[in-house]
Each structure stands twice: as C-alpha cells, then as structure tokens.
Tab-separated table of C-alpha atoms and ligand atoms in Angstrom:
chain	number	residue	atom	x	y	z
X	15	MET	CA	-22.244	-4.489	-21.398
X	16	ALA	CA	-18.968	-6.451	-21.875
X	17	HIS	CA	-16.593	-6.325	-18.923
X	18	SER	CA	-12.833	-6.718	-18.774
X	19	PHE	CA	-11.470	-8.166	-15.532
X	20	GLU	CA	-13.346	-9.306	-12.430
X	21	VAL	CA	-12.625	-7.352	-9.272
X	22	ALA	CA	-13.716	-8.576	-5.846
X	23	VAL	CA	-14.874	-5.365	-4.126
X	24	ILE	CA	-14.761	-5.007	-0.374
X	25	PRO	CA	-16.029	-1.529	0.523
X	26	GLY	CA	-15.773	-2.526	4.227
X	27	ASP	CA	-16.576	-0.027	6.918
X	28	GLY	CA	-16.630	3.704	7.655
X	29	ILE	CA	-15.286	5.845	4.874
X	30	GLY	CA	-14.467	2.653	2.929
X	31	LEU	CA	-18.128	2.701	1.792
X	32	GLU	CA	-17.712	6.269	0.441
X	33	ILE	CA	-14.386	6.092	-1.302
X	34	THR	CA	-14.684	2.665	-2.886
X	35	PRO	CA	-17.329	3.536	-5.533
X	36	ALA	CA	-15.530	6.800	-6.219
X	37	ALA	CA	-12.202	5.084	-6.896
X	38	LEU	CA	-13.771	2.408	-9.077
X	39	ASP	CA	-15.705	5.012	-11.064
X	40	VAL	CA	-12.437	6.751	-11.765
X	41	ALA	CA	-10.819	3.477	-12.807
X	42	ASP	CA	-13.711	2.774	-15.238
X	43	ALA	CA	-13.497	6.309	-16.686
X	44	ALA	CA	-9.782	5.861	-17.352
X	45	LEU	CA	-10.356	2.512	-18.904
X	46	ALA	CA	-13.017	4.009	-21.179
X	47	ARG	CA	-10.479	6.617	-22.291
X	48	THR	CA	-8.129	3.828	-23.439
X	49	GLY	CA	-10.929	1.925	-25.155
X	50	ALA	CA	-10.981	-0.910	-22.569
X	51	ALA	CA	-14.192	-2.343	-21.189
X	52	PRO	CA	-15.056	-1.535	-17.528
X	53	LEU	CA	-14.263	-3.793	-14.589
X	54	ALA	CA	-16.805	-6.350	-13.448
X	55	ARG	CA	-17.369	-5.523	-9.788
X	56	VAL	CA	-18.224	-8.368	-7.418
X	57	PRO	CA	-19.390	-6.701	-4.186
X	58	LEU	CA	-18.579	-8.574	-0.944
X	59	HIS	CA	-19.869	-7.991	2.570
X	60	VAL	CA	-16.623	-8.180	4.570
X	61	GLY	CA	-15.404	-6.301	7.701
X	62	ALA	CA	-16.677	-5.121	11.047
X	63	GLN	CA	-20.285	-4.560	9.950
X	64	ALA	CA	-20.299	-7.990	8.277
X	65	TYR	CA	-19.076	-9.472	11.611
X	66	LEU	CA	-21.939	-7.829	13.388
X	67	ASP	CA	-24.507	-8.837	10.782
X	68	THR	CA	-23.327	-12.412	10.152
X	69	GLY	CA	-20.945	-13.434	12.895
X	70	THR	CA	-17.946	-13.568	10.550
X	71	ASP	CA	-15.880	-10.771	9.090
X	72	LEU	CA	-14.480	-12.764	6.139
X	73	SER	CA	-16.803	-15.652	5.148
X	74	GLU	CA	-15.659	-18.697	3.134
X	75	GLU	CA	-17.790	-17.504	0.190
X	76	ALA	CA	-16.099	-14.085	0.288
X	77	THR	CA	-12.643	-15.764	0.455
X	78	GLU	CA	-13.565	-17.973	-2.542
X	79	ALA	CA	-14.799	-14.897	-4.508
X	80	CYS	CA	-11.511	-13.128	-3.721
X	81	ALA	CA	-9.469	-16.170	-4.882
X	82	LYS	CA	-11.487	-16.384	-8.091
X	83	ALA	CA	-11.287	-12.691	-8.977
X	84	ASP	CA	-8.506	-11.154	-11.116
X	85	ALA	CA	-7.858	-8.587	-8.362
X	86	ILE	CA	-9.248	-7.449	-5.014
X	87	PHE	CA	-10.115	-3.853	-4.150
X	88	LEU	CA	-10.660	-2.981	-0.495
X	89	GLY	CA	-11.886	0.364	0.887
X	90	ALA	CA	-11.188	0.060	4.648
X	91	CYS	CA	-12.156	-2.533	7.277
X	92	GLY	CA	-12.610	-2.259	11.016
X	93	LEU	CA	-14.414	-0.053	13.491
X	94	PRO	CA	-13.198	0.562	17.048
X	95	SER	CA	-16.765	0.024	18.377
X	96	ILE	CA	-16.990	-3.545	16.922
X	97	ARG	CA	-14.462	-5.994	18.395
X	98	LYS	CA	-13.878	-9.689	18.647
X	99	ASP	CA	-14.328	-11.468	21.988
X	100	ASP	CA	-10.590	-11.090	22.782
X	101	GLY	CA	-10.871	-7.318	22.384
X	102	THR	CA	-9.034	-7.052	19.064
X	103	GLU	CA	-10.387	-5.103	16.134
X	104	ILE	CA	-11.742	-6.786	12.935
X	105	ARG	CA	-8.964	-6.846	10.393
X	106	PRO	CA	-9.825	-9.076	7.412
X	107	GLN	CA	-7.355	-7.088	5.338
X	108	VAL	CA	-4.519	-8.632	7.443
X	109	ASP	CA	-5.972	-12.125	7.073
X	110	LEU	CA	-6.070	-11.748	3.299
X	111	ARG	CA	-2.307	-11.080	3.312
X	112	PHE	CA	-1.648	-14.417	5.051
X	113	LEU	CA	-4.281	-16.364	3.106
X	114	PHE	CA	-2.947	-15.337	-0.288
X	115	ASP	CA	0.699	-14.884	0.707
X	116	LEU	CA	0.747	-11.212	-0.267
X	117	TYR	CA	4.328	-10.597	0.939
X	118	ALA	CA	4.999	-7.258	-0.767
X	119	GLY	CA	3.142	-4.306	0.753
X	120	VAL	CA	3.799	-1.584	-1.748
X	121	ARG	CA	3.322	2.036	-0.645
X	122	PRO	CA	4.187	4.669	-3.276
X	123	THR	CA	4.929	8.028	-1.686
X	124	ARG	CA	4.728	11.108	-3.954
X	125	LEU	CA	3.948	14.705	-3.237
X	126	LEU	CA	1.065	15.794	-5.442
X	127	PRO	CA	1.215	19.401	-6.880
X	128	GLY	CA	-0.248	21.918	-4.437
X	129	VAL	CA	-0.590	19.487	-1.526
X	130	PRO	CA	1.179	20.881	1.590
X	131	THR	CA	4.131	19.059	3.183
X	132	PRO	CA	5.560	19.741	6.652
X	133	LEU	CA	8.999	19.991	5.073
X	134	ALA	CA	10.348	23.498	4.436
X	135	SER	CA	12.799	22.455	1.669
X	136	PRO	CA	11.790	23.228	-1.899
X	137	ARG	CA	13.182	19.808	-2.717
X	138	ALA	CA	10.065	18.314	-1.088
X	139	SER	CA	8.353	18.486	-4.483
X	140	GLU	CA	10.864	15.802	-5.579
X	141	ILE	CA	9.621	13.239	-3.065
X	142	ASP	CA	8.828	10.125	-5.041
X	143	PHE	CA	9.673	6.784	-3.505
X	144	VAL	CA	8.135	3.369	-2.971
X	145	LEU	CA	8.176	1.767	0.455
X	146	ILE	CA	7.919	-1.993	0.336
X	147	ARG	CA	6.744	-3.449	3.647
X	148	GLU	CA	7.224	-7.199	3.898
X	149	SER	CA	3.673	-8.094	4.916
X	150	THR	CA	3.463	-11.746	5.978
X	151	GLU	CA	6.065	-12.239	8.690
X	152	GLY	CA	8.434	-10.158	10.817
X	153	LEU	CA	6.885	-9.098	14.110
X	154	PHE	CA	3.364	-9.837	12.642
X	155	SER	CA	4.196	-13.459	11.873
X	156	PRO	CA	1.307	-15.891	12.614
X	157	ASP	CA	4.054	-18.450	13.474
X	158	GLY	CA	5.058	-16.438	16.491
X	159	PRO	CA	1.996	-15.954	18.708
X	160	GLY	CA	2.917	-13.925	21.733
X	161	THR	CA	2.969	-15.292	25.291
X	162	ILE	CA	1.547	-13.395	28.258
X	163	ASP	CA	1.179	-13.973	31.966
X	164	ASP	CA	1.001	-11.619	34.892
X	165	GLU	CA	4.768	-11.088	34.987
X	166	ARG	CA	5.988	-11.228	31.451
X	167	ALA	CA	4.850	-10.875	27.850
X	168	THR	CA	6.757	-11.800	24.677
X	169	ASP	CA	6.200	-11.441	20.923
X	170	MET	CA	8.327	-13.190	18.310
X	171	GLN	CA	9.861	-11.929	15.102
X	172	VAL	CA	10.116	-14.404	12.260
X	173	ILE	CA	12.200	-13.809	9.158
X	174	THR	CA	12.421	-16.611	6.545
X	175	ARG	CA	14.868	-17.063	3.698
X	176	GLU	CA	12.037	-17.846	1.210
X	177	THR	CA	10.078	-14.665	1.869
X	178	THR	CA	13.130	-12.382	2.192
X	179	GLU	CA	14.437	-13.654	-1.162
X	180	LYS	CA	11.095	-13.099	-2.783
X	181	VAL	CA	10.512	-9.611	-1.397
X	182	SER	CA	14.095	-8.562	-2.137
X	183	LYS	CA	13.711	-9.623	-5.751
X	184	PHE	CA	10.446	-7.743	-5.833
X	185	ALA	CA	12.218	-4.609	-4.555
X	186	PHE	CA	14.964	-4.795	-7.238
X	187	ALA	CA	12.378	-5.382	-9.976
X	188	GLU	CA	10.456	-2.366	-8.746
X	189	ALA	CA	13.602	-0.239	-8.898
X	190	ALA	CA	14.344	-1.430	-12.439
X	191	ARG	CA	10.731	-0.617	-13.465
X	192	ARG	CA	10.910	2.904	-12.023
X	193	MET	CA	14.212	3.726	-13.660
X	194	SER	CA	14.031	6.771	-15.943
X	195	ASP	CA	16.314	9.475	-17.414
X	196	LYS	CA	15.846	11.355	-14.144
X	197	ARG	CA	16.076	8.463	-11.737
X	198	LYS	CA	18.816	6.012	-11.107
X	199	PRO	CA	17.578	2.778	-9.437
X	200	LYS	CA	18.395	2.452	-5.742
X	201	VAL	CA	17.219	0.005	-3.137
X	202	THR	CA	17.479	0.867	0.542
X	203	LEU	CA	17.186	-1.882	3.143
X	204	ILE	CA	16.007	-0.572	6.522
X	205	ASP	CA	16.627	-2.873	9.468
X	206	LYS	CA	18.172	-3.137	12.905
X	207	ALA	CA	20.936	-5.587	12.000
X	208	ASN	CA	23.266	-4.126	14.671
X	209	VAL	CA	21.082	-5.589	17.451
X	210	PHE	CA	18.796	-8.477	16.354
X	211	VAL	CA	19.905	-11.723	14.792
X	212	SER	CA	16.685	-11.864	12.794
X	213	PHE	CA	17.779	-8.662	11.051
X	214	VAL	CA	21.347	-9.992	10.602
X	215	PHE	CA	19.748	-12.838	8.736
X	216	MET	CA	17.461	-10.574	6.690
X	217	ARG	CA	20.394	-8.427	5.639
X	218	LYS	CA	22.462	-11.523	4.661
X	219	VAL	CA	19.674	-12.882	2.426
X	220	PHE	CA	19.005	-9.419	1.021
X	221	ASP	CA	22.737	-9.060	0.235
X	222	GLU	CA	22.699	-12.358	-1.654
X	223	ILE	CA	19.914	-11.119	-3.905
X	224	ALA	CA	21.572	-7.636	-4.180
X	225	GLU	CA	24.758	-9.381	-5.398
X	226	THR	CA	22.816	-10.785	-8.399
X	227	HIS	CA	21.708	-7.223	-9.254
X	228	ALA	CA	25.203	-5.701	-8.871
X	229	GLY	CA	25.607	-2.848	-11.253
X	230	ASN	CA	21.880	-2.509	-12.010
X	231	ALA	CA	20.974	-0.604	-8.861
X	232	GLU	CA	22.633	1.277	-6.072
X	233	VAL	CA	22.273	-0.631	-2.801
X	234	GLU	CA	22.031	1.031	0.603
X	235	ARG	CA	21.489	-0.445	4.050
X	236	ILE	CA	20.496	1.717	7.028
X	237	TYR	CA	19.334	1.197	10.543
X	238	VAL	CA	15.755	2.049	11.275
X	239	ASP	CA	16.551	4.773	13.822
X	240	ALA	CA	18.896	6.557	11.397
X	241	SER	CA	16.331	6.155	8.614
X	242	THR	CA	13.820	8.357	10.417
X	243	LEU	CA	16.278	11.241	10.097
X	244	SER	CA	16.597	10.596	6.385
X	245	PHE	CA	12.777	10.593	6.032
X	246	LEU	CA	12.838	14.125	7.444
X	247	ASN	CA	16.113	15.501	6.056
X	248	LYS	CA	16.376	14.036	2.546
X	249	PRO	CA	13.377	11.828	1.649
X	250	TRP	CA	13.904	12.802	-2.048
X	251	ASP	CA	17.056	10.581	-2.002
X	252	PHE	CA	14.985	7.423	-1.520
X	253	ASP	CA	13.875	5.371	-4.525
X	254	VAL	CA	12.764	1.876	-3.340
X	255	ILE	CA	12.816	1.116	0.377
X	256	LEU	CA	12.531	-2.468	1.660
X	257	THR	CA	11.801	-3.146	5.323
X	258	GLU	CA	10.293	-5.608	7.801
X	259	ASN	CA	6.543	-5.697	8.506
X	260	MET	CA	6.449	-3.711	11.816
X	261	PHE	CA	9.033	-1.113	10.721
X	262	GLY	CA	7.067	-0.792	7.458
X	263	ASP	CA	3.801	-0.291	9.357
X	264	ILE	CA	5.352	2.626	11.229
X	265	LEU	CA	7.483	4.132	8.459
X	266	SER	CA	4.686	4.114	5.955
X	267	ASP	CA	2.626	6.450	8.166
X	268	LEU	CA	5.654	8.678	8.483
X	269	ALA	CA	5.995	8.624	4.721
X	270	ALA	CA	2.308	9.495	4.291
X	271	GLY	CA	2.778	12.416	6.710
X	272	LEU	CA	5.418	13.903	4.360
X	273	VAL	CA	2.982	14.068	1.476
X	274	GLY	CA	-0.245	15.406	2.992
X	275	GLY	CA	-1.457	12.566	5.231
X	276	MET	CA	-3.188	9.191	5.041
X	277	GLY	CA	-5.661	10.443	2.441
X	278	TYR	CA	-2.682	10.615	-0.013
X	279	ALA	CA	-1.250	7.124	0.699
X	280	PRO	CA	-2.232	4.459	-1.807
X	281	SER	CA	-1.124	0.827	-1.353
X	282	ALA	CA	-1.162	-2.655	-2.723
X	283	ASP	CA	-0.430	-6.020	-1.090
X	284	ILE	CA	1.046	-8.159	-3.824
X	285	GLY	CA	1.902	-11.857	-3.950
X	286	ASP	CA	3.023	-14.181	-6.767
X	287	GLU	CA	-0.500	-14.581	-8.079
X	288	ARG	CA	-2.920	-12.346	-6.282
X	289	ALA	CA	-3.056	-8.727	-5.062
X	290	VAL	CA	-5.261	-6.551	-2.874
X	291	PHE	CA	-5.383	-2.802	-3.562
X	292	GLN	CA	-6.436	-0.484	-0.840
X	293	PRO	CA	-5.729	3.009	0.544
X	294	ALA	CA	-3.198	2.747	3.411
X	295	HIS	CA	-5.583	4.486	5.855
X	296	GLY	CA	-8.303	2.900	8.005
X	297	SER	CA	-12.044	3.418	8.160
X	298	ALA	CA	-11.697	6.906	9.720
X	299	PRO	CA	-14.848	6.621	11.910
X	300	ASP	CA	-14.372	10.194	13.107
X	301	ILE	CA	-15.278	11.558	9.706
X	302	MET	CA	-17.492	8.859	8.179
X	303	GLY	CA	-20.738	10.102	6.761
X	304	THR	CA	-19.539	13.727	6.706
X	305	GLY	CA	-18.393	13.774	3.079
X	306	LYS	CA	-14.942	14.971	4.234
X	307	ALA	CA	-13.122	11.732	3.321
X	308	ASN	CA	-10.298	12.303	0.829
X	309	PRO	CA	-10.649	9.643	-1.920
X	310	THR	CA	-7.202	10.324	-3.393
X	311	ALA	CA	-5.483	7.371	-1.788
X	312	ALA	CA	-8.251	5.069	-2.937
X	313	ILE	CA	-8.226	6.550	-6.482
X	314	LEU	CA	-4.448	6.096	-6.731
X	315	SER	CA	-4.811	2.534	-5.334
X	316	ALA	CA	-7.349	1.764	-8.090
X	317	GLY	CA	-4.774	3.097	-10.531
X	318	MET	CA	-2.159	0.749	-9.085
X	319	MET	CA	-4.666	-2.084	-9.611
X	320	LEU	CA	-5.012	-1.229	-13.325
X	321	ASP	CA	-1.231	-1.022	-13.638
X	322	TRP	CA	-0.823	-4.468	-11.998
X	323	LEU	CA	-3.511	-6.037	-14.123
X	324	GLY	CA	-1.915	-4.519	-17.222
X	325	ARG	CA	1.523	-5.876	-16.329
X	326	THR	CA	0.441	-9.338	-15.219
X	327	ARG	CA	-2.096	-9.825	-18.103
X	328	ASP	CA	-0.047	-8.069	-20.751
X	329	ARG	CA	-2.594	-5.307	-21.371
X	330	GLN	CA	-0.999	-2.006	-22.379
X	331	ASP	CA	-4.407	-0.318	-22.320
X	332	PHE	CA	-4.604	-0.949	-18.602
X	333	ILE	CA	-1.095	0.374	-17.975
X	334	ASP	CA	-2.126	3.509	-19.994
X	335	ALA	CA	-5.226	3.849	-17.855
X	336	HIS	CA	-3.028	3.905	-14.740
X	337	ASP	CA	-0.909	6.687	-16.237
X	338	LEU	CA	-4.033	8.664	-17.124
X	339	ILE	CA	-5.303	8.423	-13.461
X	340	GLN	CA	-1.967	9.672	-12.130
X	341	LYS	CA	-1.966	12.600	-14.558
X	342	ALA	CA	-5.635	13.480	-13.980
X	343	THR	CA	-5.055	13.427	-10.202
X	344	ASP	CA	-1.992	15.619	-10.466
X	345	ASP	CA	-3.828	18.060	-12.748
X	346	ALA	CA	-6.830	18.271	-10.453
X	347	PHE	CA	-4.643	19.096	-7.475
X	348	ARG	CA	-2.552	21.508	-9.465
X	349	ASP	CA	-5.821	23.357	-10.157
X	350	GLY	CA	-6.277	24.031	-6.468
X	351	LEU	CA	-8.163	21.209	-4.750
X	352	ARG	CA	-7.783	21.580	-0.961
X	353	THR	CA	-8.894	18.654	1.153
X	354	ALA	CA	-10.223	18.715	4.735
X	355	GLU	CA	-6.992	17.305	6.223
X	356	TYR	CA	-5.434	20.720	5.919
X	357	GLY	CA	-8.390	22.968	6.308
X	358	GLY	CA	-9.877	22.808	2.848
X	359	SER	CA	-13.394	22.007	1.903
X	360	ASP	CA	-12.910	19.330	-0.797
X	361	GLY	CA	-14.051	15.836	0.095
X	362	VAL	CA	-15.007	12.661	-1.589
X	363	LYS	CA	-17.470	14.224	-4.006
X	364	SER	CA	-15.580	17.213	-5.241
X	365	VAL	CA	-12.196	15.430	-5.484
X	366	THR	CA	-13.761	12.602	-7.437
X	367	GLU	CA	-15.551	14.989	-9.768
X	368	ALA	CA	-12.443	17.037	-10.356
X	369	VAL	CA	-10.414	13.885	-11.287
X	370	LEU	CA	-13.269	12.571	-13.508
X	371	ALA	CA	-13.425	15.981	-15.236
X	372	LYS	CA	-9.757	15.773	-16.031
X	373	LEU	CA	-10.265	12.302	-17.481
X	374	SER	CA	-13.198	13.226	-19.686
B	413	ATP	P1	-6.114	1.561	10.989
B	413	ATP	O1	-5.514	1.120	12.312
B	413	ATP	O2	-7.227	0.715	10.543
B	413	ATP	O3	-5.104	1.854	9.944
B	413	ATP	P2	-6.397	4.044	12.298
B	413	ATP	O4	-7.258	4.022	13.460
B	413	ATP	O5	-4.904	4.084	12.502
B	413	ATP	O6	-6.795	2.948	11.243
B	413	ATP	P3	-7.436	5.867	10.267
B	413	ATP	O7	-8.800	5.284	10.201
B	413	ATP	O8	-6.546	5.730	9.096
B	413	ATP	O9	-6.649	5.374	11.551
B	413	ATP	O10	-7.554	7.422	10.657
B	413	ATP	C1	-6.524	8.151	11.229
B	413	ATP	C2	-6.830	9.652	11.056
B	413	ATP	O11	-6.640	10.006	9.681
B	413	ATP	C3	-8.254	9.968	11.453
B	413	ATP	O12	-8.277	11.265	12.057
B	413	ATP	C4	-8.930	10.053	10.067
B	413	ATP	O13	-10.056	10.945	10.043
B	413	ATP	C5	-7.850	10.527	9.156
B	413	ATP	N1	-8.046	9.963	7.818
B	413	ATP	C6	-7.777	8.674	7.443
B	413	ATP	N2	-8.063	8.469	6.181
B	413	ATP	C7	-8.535	9.656	5.714
B	413	ATP	C8	-9.037	10.113	4.454
B	413	ATP	N3	-9.102	9.284	3.366
B	413	ATP	N4	-9.417	11.421	4.308
B	413	ATP	C9	-9.362	12.219	5.365
B	413	ATP	N5	-8.899	11.883	6.576
B	413	ATP	C10	-8.488	10.618	6.759
C-alpha cells in the first residue's frame, strides 16, 4: 500500500507501548477519511528497555532514523527501575530536544466535554490555551552543568537571545493561528523578572519581538508566582502562554490538572525543521499492562503531528485529519467515556474504539 509521510515511532516504555499503536491507528483512520494514504511507521527501540537490552537508550541508528523521518512520534520513555550509573533515569526524549533544537514545547490545554475539572466555575468549559515551554535552555540548559560538593550545590540558568527570539516569534505565530471570531490573540509571558537577571533579559528580548507584533495581539507579562493564581482563578483568560523550561515543566502539569490529568495532556516539541509528538505524561509504570492507560493525550498528540505535517508540507488533507481527530475525541467523550483517572472503567481499548467509531 502507498504511504504518505514517514514517521519514526518510539513506543518507549511502560504505557508508551500500549498507547502508541492506538494513537497511530486513530491518525491513519482520520487520514483515510480525508482520502490521504496512511503514515509509514518506522519502529525504533529507544528508551529504558532499549538501554537494558543494548546498553544505549538512543542509538546512532535510531537518531539517524529520527533525523531522516518527516516526524517523530514518541509514547513515553523511562522506568524508575532502570537507571544510568549516576542514578538518573533514562530520558532520550530530553536528548532529542537538544539534538534537533526543538525549542518550542507546545502543550495545548482544553477541557473535553464531560471530563471533570477541579474548578467549580461553569466557565471551566471555556479553558482552551496553549502553553509554550521553551525546551532547550533555561534551568535545563546543557551549557550549565551544576556543581556539587559536600557544602554547596549550584545549577545554572541560561537564556539566549537567539532562542528567546525564536520561541517568542513562535508564540505570536501560534496566537495568530488560533485567532477566531470568538478568540482575540493574546500572548502571556510568565517569568520572574523582578528577581533574576536572566528573566530581565528574557523579558527584554520578548518585548522586542512583541513590539513587532504590536496591534496584532494583546501582550501580558506576569510573574510565575502570580500566574499560579490565574491558573486557578481564571484559566479561561489565557490564550498563548510562553515561559522558561523549568517553569513550563511545572506549569504544564498544573494545566493538565485543570483538564482531567496527564492522560488529557498532548504535546509537541517543535524546532525549525523537526518535531517530536508525544503525550506530556511519562511511562506510568504503576498502571502499565493493566489496560487502564488513557490514550487521549497520545491520540491528540498524533492529531497535532498531522496538523504540523499539513502546515509544513502544505497538505490541507492532513490539517483536515487533525480537525477530524479533535471532533471525534470530543464527540466520544460527550457520549460518556469515563477514564480510570477519575474512577471510570474506560482505558486504552475502549477510548480508542470509541474515537475510531466516531471517525468511521
Ligand atoms: P515523567 O517524569 O516521565 O514525566 P512521572 O513519573 O512524573 O513521569 P507519569 O508516568 O506521567 O509520571 O505518571 C504520573 C501519574 O499519572 C501516575 O499515577 C500515572 O499512573 C498517571 N498517568 C500518567 N499518564 C497516564 C495516562 N495516560 N492514563 C492514566 N494515568 C496516567
């Protein structure tokens, strides 16, 4: 059978092995609906189990296959029981960000119909924002290895002009793309520019880019501590959020908590040429093999991959397939799916079947 684009597939570890085929089956079903050929899947043995089996978590061949593919799809990598000699967990997904300069960590946050939120306000159903986590520097920068001795430990935060400019432009482009009759574009920078010079610099560079978009989008700058109140009190006011790597790491879990949990948090790590699509959660070893894994985040991540392929390769049928996945997922949840995270019995099989049924 003819295939469309080549996708390097890293199922990884734990529930990654269960949700990856489910998400890619949904992607192919949506593509079939638009008349597009299915994706060519190139399976790669990467992650903690690969480290145990072969001594390396991300081999050179796997890296080359990722570089060659049109997109990369990753389920989840890492298991607490398998660690490197220095005690750290296996995290090839982080290495891929640095290797391919995937500076924009995109985390769409939307409350699906029928999914419970901890917020009491009826306005919670309006939650629909995108958090962009700069993903190659900040407190995670490989340029700033920490120091440690028996008396003192340090870590270093690195913010560069080049990456801040790129990720700020990305944020404004995302706001313009999301603009609709109902939504005015807004970009919110979250930082701690009242205390750290690295954030003073980040805000200065962000402001320079914002200036070139004056009039096209509302611009807001808030300190990270104050932002946590906004996440709880009025998250429906956010449109596009831009923040540093570590803050983004923390705030994206808070965002996921607003819309049902990690099983509802899709993500993409996007650079100028390449992109990795993966659910924001980890390998969830506590539920692996039980069938309880919620594949929704993976399914929506696969949808993001089709959208990105469509936009970067000028393929409207792929963009349409993304829209179909979002609608099918919404419809399936509106019909009453209830996943295990909040006491329901729906897991990887029944959620995938329900979404596939809506697509057929
Ligand atoms: P990482 O550091 O790799 O992001 P983690 O150790 O922080 O991973 P996860 O593996 O994401 O955490 O799991 C956190 C909790 O969320 C676990 O209790 C797990 O079972 C649950 N969880 C994560 N993903 C899902 C999912 N798709 N469906 C259901 N529960 C999930």
